[in-house]
Each structure stands twice: as structure tokens, then as C-alpha cells.
Amino acid sequence: MESRLEIRTKSREAESVKEEGEREVLEPVSPIGQYFGSSVLNLSILGVLEFDAPIDNSFPTIPFLQDAFLPINSRFSSIMVVDKKGAKQWKRVDVRLEDHVNVPIFPDGHESYDNYFDDYLTKIAMEPLPHDKPLWQIHIIKYPTNNAVASLIFKLHHTLGDGYSLMGALLSCLQRADNPALPLTFPSRHQRSAFERDTENIISNFARKVNVAWNSLWDFGCIILKSILIEDDKTPIRSGNEFHHVQISTITFSLDQIKQIKDEIGVTVNDVITGIIFLGARLYMLEKDMKLENSRSTLLVMLNTRNVSGYKSVNEMMTEGTKAPWGNHIAFLQVSVPKPSNNESFDPLEFVLSAHKSIKAKRNSLALPLIGQMLETIRKYRGFEAAAKFIRKAVRNSSIGLSNIIGPVEQMALANQPVKGLYFMVVGAPYAPQSIAITALSYMQNLRIAVGVEKGFLDLQKFKMCLENAFQLILEAASKSVVTDHI
């Protein structure tokens, strides 16, 4: 049973359109947006905000949506329509906020509602968003769990934008909890030293170009093969079943300890996260079946392709010619999960170093723009559905999906209500091509890992335990020795 708020409003942009002689304004949906909105690749993003204080009837849901959320972007007040040429366009419409706000009612008499919350998260993850309304919802959970006194869930269709865009939108709605007048800040990224730049300049341009060309051809060929012909082995982390319910849970790691590993090994935070997932997945498989140590498993890493550091304001994202445009500007890397050199006594750091080596090589190749050009060619001659099928098959043929976002260092507040925790998950409805989807989000001094697994196939608690064991093994190994000969 759900209660709904009976309030109707129009977005300011929709009102301005009506005033212009009832003229219908259409805006083209980006190519990647059309892939995500196709019948074979229907993806959404769940964003969960956790609060330490209850949400009661005084919480300004409607004023927040009307005054802060809708004005961010006209897409929040638009639906997708198909024009005469078969292309999808954004069409602005009147917004009935009561159709987008959901307040579930759970049975009374429980101290903690974790099971009800988890079941509700599974339910909304697998329900497609209706396409006759703007593609977003808000779910207000007024019941306590072990993680929060109350929670607010945003469900946003991936056609609206990628994680970078939607995080930028979220930041425009929230303020610093300690001082709303001050801007939120973000963890600093690694900057190359003068020595690294000078060393790079010494390297022969010819040798570098040959290496890039070879890596590009190799990576491009591997992506094609893994997306069309070669799929991962069926293992305890991959069933091959696309139609399943998703069970979601989270783990919290210390961001300071993650950075400690990064600094002692000489890699990036992303490399450490990927290494933990590599080792955790192998530990889980070995616990289930020792014969699977040589199984073929692939991690599909989603990347932001914007050439910027840090977030830009929504106004900057919407400016023509900006380096950080709104929308979906992402690509994917296929990284093989390394096999331990020795199952009896392996070095945990080899998984982090393997992640560092693989991701660095693939980032420096031209495979990503080549794949983008290939998808555009498929779209041009065979249509958006055919291009979306290629992406879906690439996802389905891999074992794990990974997406990560950088969050603010300071605590945020929504309508003066401090946000205790924050995480997100990418979900598909009704398809869930992978048995495991993992997201990572830094917030304050923590790294929140969300794990979405195929319900009834994977043991979620055991998989989380394997990830926690992997983190501890890597942290202990990094603390004992500073690896210099691998860098």
C-alpha cells in the first residue's frame, strides 16, 4: 500500500513553452540516451540518501521538487516521444508531482525494517519507469533500518544523464550541513609530477605511437570478440540468466585506508577499488569451487569520458562548448579478472597491480573512440535498437559491472536535514544482464560500496564478506611492503 501526495504543478520551463503560442518544443535525445532508453537496454539509477533524523509530514517534499529539482534541467519535465523519422525526442509536458512521489507503508511493530527496505528496493529496481511521464520517481522511506532512521530514494532513468550529470544535479539541490554558504569540496585527484612529465617527454614519439596503435587494435578486437562471440564462463559469480530479481546491500570502507594503499603501492583509488573486487570475486569463487581458479571472468568498467577534473555547476554543463556537458558521456572497458599465480599462497597486491596495468593500458589506447564510432555506424545503418543490442550483449557476456563516482568531502544537507550516508546502484528492468553489479561512491571520509546480486543465485552476505576479506588482505600486504619494482 502506498500513500500519494495530491498536488499538481507545472515546471517553469513547461509554462514558458505554453506561453509561446502553445508551440511544441522538441529536443533530440542523445545517441547513448537512445541506447539506454531502448527496449533491450532499459537502465535506471537508484540513489539512496540516508538520514539520522525521521522524515515526517513537515518535510518539504513538494517545495523541494518544484523549486529545486524541476528547474535543474528540462528533461525532468519531459517525456520521450518518437518523431516522424523514428528518432526519439524530449517533449516538455505538465508535471503532476503526485505521480512521482511514493510513500510506502510497512507493517507496524518492528524495531528495524531492513528486510522490508531491502524487498522494497528490489521491487522498485525491477519495475520499469512509465514512459508516459517524466522518467523519475522519489520514494520516501519513513521507517528505521540499521543504517538510517529514514531514507529517500531517487529513481532516475539513465536517459536523463550519467552519474556525473546526476551527481551534479544532486549537488545543486543540497548544501553543506555545517555552513550552507560555503561550497562543497571534493577529494583531490592525482597530478603527475614534473619528473613523470619529463620522463614521458624523453620516450620516443615513434615508439609510443607504435605501442598505442598496437594496444588500440588489440583492445578493439578483444571488445568485438567478447561482445559478439566470447562470453565469460558460467561460475558462482555468473549464471548467464538475464531475467532475475536484484538484491542490494552495501559495505563501507575507510577512504583514508584506501588512500593509504594507493600511496604505498603507487596506483590510483580506482585501481585499489578494482583490485579489491578482483580479489573478492576470486575468493568467492574459490570458496564455492576450487576447480574454478582458471575460469574466464570479466569486469566491465564504466568510464566518464569528459576531460575535466571535479564537478561543474548545472549551468556550466548546459553551456554550449563546455568540456563537461550534461548527458551521457561514458564508455566501457573490459578488464579480465586475474587468476592467482598460486592458490595456496598468492600476493594480494598482484590483483591491485594487475588492475593498474590493465586499466592504464586500455585508457591509453584508441579502442574507446573506435567502439564509439562503430556504435554510431551501427546506429546509422541498422538503427538504435541494433546498437543497443551490441551494448547489452557486451554487458551480458561479462561477469561483473563496476561504476564509481566521487562524492563531497563535507556532509551534505537536504532541506536542512543532514545526509548521513549516500550510495547508488545501476539497475535494469526487466533485464538484469549481469549477476553482479557494483558501484562505489566516496562521501565524507568513507567509500560506500553497493553490491547488487542475482537474488537466489549468489550468497550476498558471503560475497560481501569476501570483499571485506580482500580489503583487509590488501591493506595488510600494502602496510608490510612498499612495492617499487612494479611501478
XYZ file of C-alpha atoms in Angstrom:
487
model
C 0.000 0.000 0.000
C 1.298 3.434 -0.909
C 0.111 6.926 0.013
C 0.416 9.685 -2.569
C 0.592 13.444 -2.295
C -2.226 15.084 -4.243
C -0.506 18.173 -5.603
C -0.141 19.220 -9.228
C 2.346 21.641 -10.673
C 3.996 22.660 -13.912
C 7.672 23.206 -14.404
C 8.595 26.802 -15.059
C 10.116 25.806 -18.408
C 6.917 23.987 -19.438
C 4.879 27.107 -18.567
C 7.146 29.262 -20.723
C 6.619 26.885 -23.639
C 2.848 27.175 -23.264
C 3.128 30.950 -23.282
C 4.950 30.866 -26.630
C 1.748 30.303 -28.604
C 1.329 26.705 -27.441
C 4.379 25.869 -29.599
C 5.681 22.339 -29.014
C 9.412 22.299 -28.342
C 11.318 19.087 -29.027
C 14.919 18.359 -28.082
C 16.772 15.358 -29.567
C 17.736 12.522 -27.239
C 21.487 11.839 -27.414
C 22.635 8.616 -29.121
C 23.737 6.994 -25.834
C 20.493 8.163 -24.245
C 18.565 6.397 -27.011
C 20.547 3.205 -26.390
C 19.682 3.314 -22.676
C 16.033 4.003 -23.488
C 15.671 1.163 -25.988
C 13.517 -1.931 -25.473
C 16.620 -4.117 -24.972
C 18.663 -1.878 -22.645
C 16.367 -0.131 -20.179
C 18.620 1.215 -17.402
C 17.896 3.377 -14.366
C 19.910 4.733 -11.446
C 18.795 4.348 -7.825
C 20.264 6.977 -5.494
C 19.742 6.408 -1.761
C 20.098 9.227 0.793
C 20.186 8.139 4.443
C 19.164 10.403 7.328
C 19.794 10.289 11.069
C 16.523 12.050 11.825
C 12.979 10.991 10.925
C 11.138 12.304 7.869
C 7.682 13.477 8.926
C 4.855 15.350 7.234
C 6.693 18.644 7.702
C 9.430 17.541 5.275
C 9.110 19.970 2.307
C 8.938 17.352 -0.462
C 6.778 19.307 -2.897
C 8.532 22.692 -2.495
C 11.877 20.910 -2.915
C 10.761 19.223 -6.142
C 9.065 22.313 -7.550
C 11.656 24.924 -6.620
C 14.948 22.992 -6.606
C 14.626 19.760 -8.604
C 12.484 20.522 -11.672
C 14.352 23.720 -12.683
C 17.685 21.842 -12.873
C 17.051 20.526 -16.368
C 14.128 20.482 -18.797
C 14.494 16.688 -19.084
C 12.993 16.343 -15.601
C 9.838 17.888 -17.098
C 9.893 15.935 -20.375
C 8.889 12.609 -21.825
C 10.459 10.744 -24.738
C 8.489 10.688 -27.978
C 9.302 9.314 -31.425
C 9.254 11.756 -34.339
C 8.197 11.049 -37.920
C 11.712 9.844 -38.796
C 11.759 7.340 -35.936
C 14.194 9.347 -33.780
C 13.475 9.919 -30.094
C 12.947 13.465 -28.865
C 12.385 15.120 -25.477
C 8.920 16.708 -25.288
C 8.136 19.041 -22.393
C 4.916 18.299 -20.514
C 2.985 19.351 -17.429
C 4.339 17.580 -14.355
C 1.989 16.041 -11.794
C 4.252 15.682 -8.776
C 1.851 13.336 -7.015
C 2.539 10.788 -9.763
C 6.246 10.795 -8.882
C 6.227 10.738 -5.062
C 5.761 7.391 -3.320
C 5.482 6.803 0.437
C 5.280 3.050 1.144
C 3.542 1.756 4.264
C 5.170 -1.198 6.066
C 3.611 -3.275 8.884
C 3.851 -1.688 12.333
C 5.585 -3.092 15.406
C 9.174 -3.604 14.228
C 12.320 -2.010 15.656
C 14.175 -2.342 12.363
C 12.759 -2.599 8.877
C 15.826 -3.822 6.976
C 14.046 -6.748 5.328
C 11.114 -4.588 4.241
C 13.500 -1.913 2.951
C 15.560 -4.484 1.009
C 12.437 -6.043 -0.521
C 11.114 -2.613 -1.487
C 14.444 -1.692 -3.090
C 14.316 -4.949 -5.090
C 10.740 -4.194 -6.132
C 11.361 -0.685 -7.463
C 14.638 -1.784 -9.084
C 12.788 -4.265 -11.291
C 9.804 -2.047 -12.174
C 10.224 -0.106 -15.449
C 9.529 3.607 -15.212
C 6.353 4.557 -17.102
C 7.221 6.339 -20.342
C 4.061 8.477 -20.397
C 5.502 10.573 -17.537
C 8.879 12.250 -16.920
C 11.367 9.496 -16.153
C 11.992 9.879 -12.430
C 10.488 8.958 -9.071
C 11.081 9.688 -5.383
C 10.410 7.121 -2.657
C 10.265 8.317 0.952
C 11.011 5.564 3.486
C 9.951 6.721 6.940
C 10.997 3.503 8.700
C 14.317 2.895 10.516
C 16.947 0.429 9.319
C 20.347 -0.477 10.720
C 21.869 2.236 8.511
C 19.420 5.106 8.907
C 16.403 6.479 10.750
C 14.798 7.386 7.411
C 15.766 7.191 3.748
C 14.943 8.937 0.499
C 15.367 7.077 -2.811
C 15.668 8.774 -6.187
C 14.963 6.603 -9.220
C 16.189 8.293 -12.400
C 16.204 6.819 -15.877
C 19.687 6.639 -17.396
C 18.487 8.544 -20.468
C 18.301 11.655 -18.232
C 22.070 11.599 -17.745
C 25.016 9.603 -16.435
C 26.377 9.520 -12.896
C 28.425 12.697 -13.427
C 25.375 14.679 -14.592
C 23.063 13.360 -11.909
C 25.620 13.917 -9.130
C 25.965 17.485 -10.396
C 22.173 17.809 -10.236
C 22.108 16.440 -6.696
C 24.823 18.858 -5.592
C 22.806 21.777 -6.943
C 19.906 20.779 -4.655
C 21.911 20.162 -1.468
C 24.107 22.352 0.718
C 26.914 21.890 3.185
C 25.465 20.832 6.519
C 27.972 22.845 8.558
C 27.693 26.067 6.549
C 25.325 26.361 3.546
C 27.156 29.478 2.398
C 30.353 27.527 1.693
C 30.805 25.311 -1.379
C 31.190 21.553 -1.185
C 34.693 20.276 -1.931
C 35.920 17.003 -3.395
C 38.923 14.710 -2.939
C 41.947 15.835 -4.934
C 42.969 13.727 -7.886
C 46.487 12.521 -8.630
C 48.508 15.065 -10.589
C 51.554 13.953 -12.491
C 54.835 15.217 -11.087
C 57.408 17.162 -13.104
C 59.591 14.051 -13.098
C 56.794 11.955 -14.619
C 56.164 14.565 -17.325
C 59.865 14.930 -18.136
C 60.307 11.171 -18.298
C 57.352 10.902 -20.640
C 58.877 13.538 -22.937
C 62.096 11.539 -23.202
C 60.288 8.500 -24.576
C 60.442 8.219 -28.306
C 57.321 9.540 -30.015
C 57.593 6.803 -32.605
C 57.762 4.026 -30.020
C 54.840 5.483 -28.122
C 52.722 5.756 -31.263
C 53.515 2.166 -32.260
C 52.608 0.964 -28.776
C 49.327 2.923 -28.751
C 48.429 1.663 -32.233
C 49.091 -1.964 -31.277
C 47.191 -1.697 -27.982
C 44.299 0.015 -29.748
C 43.936 -2.701 -32.385
C 44.278 -5.447 -29.772
C 41.753 -3.873 -27.379
C 39.301 -3.092 -30.187
C 39.468 -6.674 -31.416
C 39.034 -8.065 -27.902
C 35.981 -5.872 -27.251
C 34.383 -7.034 -30.518
C 35.082 -10.705 -29.762
C 33.883 -10.505 -26.146
C 30.792 -8.570 -27.166
C 29.750 -10.875 -30.006
C 31.357 -14.316 -29.779
C 33.093 -14.958 -26.455
C 31.230 -14.906 -23.186
C 32.525 -15.471 -19.677
C 32.361 -18.923 -18.160
C 29.384 -19.776 -16.004
C 30.724 -19.615 -12.466
C 29.439 -18.891 -8.942
C 29.512 -15.178 -9.925
C 27.796 -15.558 -13.322
C 24.654 -17.567 -14.078
C 24.058 -16.260 -17.605
C 20.408 -15.606 -16.694
C 19.228 -12.137 -17.746
C 15.795 -12.266 -16.118
C 16.209 -12.142 -12.358
C 15.495 -10.041 -9.310
C 18.285 -7.962 -7.799
C 19.242 -7.985 -4.117
C 21.132 -4.867 -2.979
C 23.336 -4.284 0.047
C 26.332 -2.099 0.936
C 29.779 -2.167 2.559
C 31.666 0.825 3.960
C 35.451 1.166 3.760
C 37.636 3.902 5.204
C 38.657 6.295 2.441
C 41.848 7.103 4.361
C 42.837 3.425 4.317
C 42.058 3.180 0.598
C 44.345 6.183 0.030
C 46.990 4.574 2.236
C 47.038 1.542 -0.065
C 47.117 3.838 -3.102
C 50.083 5.834 -1.813
C 52.129 2.833 -0.654
C 51.731 0.960 -3.955
C 51.777 3.992 -6.260
C 48.436 3.440 -8.017
C 45.065 5.221 -8.135
C 41.996 4.914 -5.915
C 40.154 3.313 -8.848
C 42.933 0.714 -9.145
C 42.568 -0.153 -5.449
C 38.772 -0.482 -5.736
C 39.130 -2.674 -8.817
C 41.808 -4.805 -7.122
C 39.530 -5.390 -4.115
C 36.747 -6.534 -6.437
C 39.153 -8.782 -8.379
C 40.406 -10.489 -5.229
C 36.972 -10.639 -3.587
C 35.467 -12.307 -6.664
C 38.270 -14.885 -6.788
C 37.943 -15.620 -3.064
C 34.199 -16.165 -3.502
C 34.705 -18.500 -6.465
C 37.413 -20.483 -4.674
C 35.165 -20.916 -1.639
C 32.422 -22.269 -3.858
C 34.553 -24.459 -6.131
C 38.355 -24.864 -6.073
C 38.274 -26.094 -9.683
C 37.346 -22.621 -10.932
C 40.725 -20.965 -10.383
C 41.293 -20.766 -14.172
C 37.784 -19.683 -15.160
C 37.365 -16.764 -17.564
C 35.687 -13.789 -15.860
C 35.500 -10.152 -16.991
C 34.864 -6.884 -15.176
C 33.039 -4.248 -17.224
C 34.201 -0.817 -16.000
C 32.105 2.248 -16.892
C 34.135 5.423 -17.503
C 33.311 9.125 -17.653
C 34.785 10.358 -20.954
C 34.717 14.087 -20.083
C 38.196 15.599 -19.976
C 37.657 17.506 -16.725
C 38.514 17.165 -13.052
C 35.812 17.809 -10.483
C 32.164 18.732 -10.980
C 30.805 21.753 -12.787
C 27.603 23.614 -11.999
C 24.462 22.630 -13.899
C 24.587 25.995 -15.702
C 28.142 25.236 -16.860
C 27.089 21.750 -18.007
C 24.329 23.283 -20.137
C 26.651 25.863 -21.741
C 27.429 25.206 -25.389
C 31.018 24.120 -25.960
C 31.681 23.165 -22.345
C 34.170 20.391 -21.586
C 31.732 18.958 -19.029
C 28.407 18.705 -20.877
C 25.205 17.331 -19.383
C 24.048 13.942 -20.601
C 25.540 10.503 -21.085
C 29.258 10.722 -21.855
C 30.502 7.295 -20.871
C 32.351 4.327 -22.300
C 33.190 0.870 -21.027
C 36.395 -1.086 -20.521
C 36.538 -4.874 -20.418
C 39.151 -5.971 -17.878
C 39.863 -9.646 -17.259
C 39.707 -10.753 -13.627
C 43.265 -12.001 -12.954
C 43.916 -15.589 -11.953
C 46.032 -16.028 -8.812
C 49.564 -17.179 -9.584
C 49.382 -19.611 -6.679
C 46.123 -20.567 -4.957
C 47.925 -21.674 -1.810
C 49.997 -18.530 -1.192
C 49.269 -15.634 -3.530
C 50.201 -11.977 -3.113
C 47.038 -9.854 -2.618
C 48.814 -6.866 -4.179
C 49.071 -8.660 -7.535
C 45.343 -8.034 -8.018
C 45.719 -4.275 -7.497
C 48.818 -4.105 -9.701
C 47.055 -6.116 -12.395
C 44.134 -3.670 -12.283
C 46.552 -0.723 -12.517
C 48.406 -2.182 -15.506
C 45.271 -3.219 -17.430
C 43.257 -0.038 -16.901
C 46.217 2.246 -17.676
C 46.944 0.410 -20.949
C 43.291 0.442 -22.035
C 42.838 4.116 -21.162
C 45.821 4.990 -23.359
C 44.536 3.050 -26.352
C 42.163 4.336 -29.034
C 39.766 1.417 -28.605
C 37.131 3.524 -26.803
C 36.667 6.110 -29.585
C 36.803 3.286 -32.152
C 33.978 1.482 -30.372
C 32.047 4.756 -30.202
C 32.478 5.204 -33.947
C 31.415 1.612 -34.569
C 28.236 2.086 -32.491
C 27.469 5.240 -34.470
C 27.880 3.288 -37.731
C 25.551 0.542 -36.456
C 23.021 3.205 -35.400
C 23.201 4.927 -38.780
C 22.635 1.824 -40.903
C 20.704 -0.534 -38.598
C 19.080 1.728 -36.036
C 19.319 2.428 -32.311
C 17.940 -0.947 -31.264
C 20.758 -2.775 -33.077
C 23.405 -0.588 -31.399
C 21.718 -1.130 -28.014
C 21.766 -4.906 -28.586
C 25.545 -4.757 -29.065
C 25.973 -2.946 -25.735
C 23.591 -5.302 -23.979
C 25.484 -8.332 -25.270
C 28.790 -6.841 -24.091
C 27.255 -6.433 -20.638
C 25.638 -9.882 -20.648
C 28.848 -11.641 -21.715
C 30.780 -10.208 -18.751
C 30.536 -11.263 -15.099
C 30.620 -8.016 -13.073
C 29.757 -4.390 -13.791
C 31.534 -1.529 -11.985
C 30.696 2.166 -11.847
C 32.090 4.745 -9.437
C 31.503 8.403 -8.590
C 33.413 10.908 -6.470
C 31.307 12.499 -3.735
C 31.903 15.521 -1.492
C 34.271 15.630 1.472
C 31.826 17.533 3.687
C 28.462 16.345 4.960
C 25.511 17.497 2.848
C 22.027 18.507 3.939
C 18.677 18.314 2.142
C 16.150 20.883 3.387
C 18.343 21.372 6.493
C 18.271 17.619 7.146
C 21.870 16.249 7.309
C 22.563 13.330 4.949
C 24.256 10.574 6.948
C 25.031 8.195 4.073
C 24.805 8.065 0.298
C 25.033 5.305 -2.316
C 23.692 4.392 -5.751
C 23.024 1.373 -7.945
C 22.515 0.935 -11.698
C 19.548 -1.361 -12.388
C 17.840 -2.785 -15.452
C 14.150 -3.535 -15.865
C 13.023 -6.092 -16.782
C 16.513 -7.197 -17.839
C 19.434 -7.528 -15.421
C 22.174 -8.775 -17.769
C 24.825 -9.417 -15.083
C 24.696 -11.468 -11.900
C 26.744 -8.826 -10.058
C 26.687 -5.031 -10.337
C 28.951 -2.960 -8.078
C 29.073 0.794 -7.537
C 31.433 2.894 -5.432
C 30.815 6.391 -4.056
C 33.064 8.428 -1.779
C 31.297 10.587 0.803
C 32.929 12.394 3.698
C 35.695 10.037 4.896
C 34.089 6.819 3.661
C 33.895 4.783 0.486
C 30.455 3.209 0.145
C 30.376 0.070 -1.992
C 26.911 -1.011 -3.150
C 26.546 -4.585 -4.360
C 23.592 -5.746 -6.442
C 23.457 -9.513 -6.991
C 21.163 -12.002 -8.664
C 18.690 -12.951 -5.960
C 18.572 -16.683 -5.284
C 21.832 -17.349 -7.161
C 24.564 -15.546 -5.229
C 25.025 -15.609 -1.471
C 25.076 -11.844 -0.902
C 26.400 -11.972 2.661
C 29.211 -14.358 1.716
C 30.166 -12.221 -1.290
C 30.283 -9.100 0.908
C 32.440 -10.992 3.401
C 34.842 -11.948 0.586
C 35.122 -8.285 -0.449
C 35.832 -7.282 3.160
C 38.466 -10.043 3.444
C 40.033 -8.869 0.177
C 40.253 -5.316 1.513
C 41.933 -6.461 4.737
C 44.403 -8.707 2.890
C 45.386 -5.888 0.506
C 45.645 -3.350 3.334
C 47.889 -5.655 5.399
C 50.078 -6.500 2.408
C 50.445 -2.834 1.440
C 51.376 -1.909 5.014
C 54.161 -4.511 5.116
C 55.985 -3.500 1.989
C 56.237 -0.594 -0.405
C 56.203 -2.006 -3.891
C 58.596 -0.095 -6.139
C 59.726 -2.584 -8.723
C 56.271 -2.939 -10.287
C 55.627 0.758 -10.898
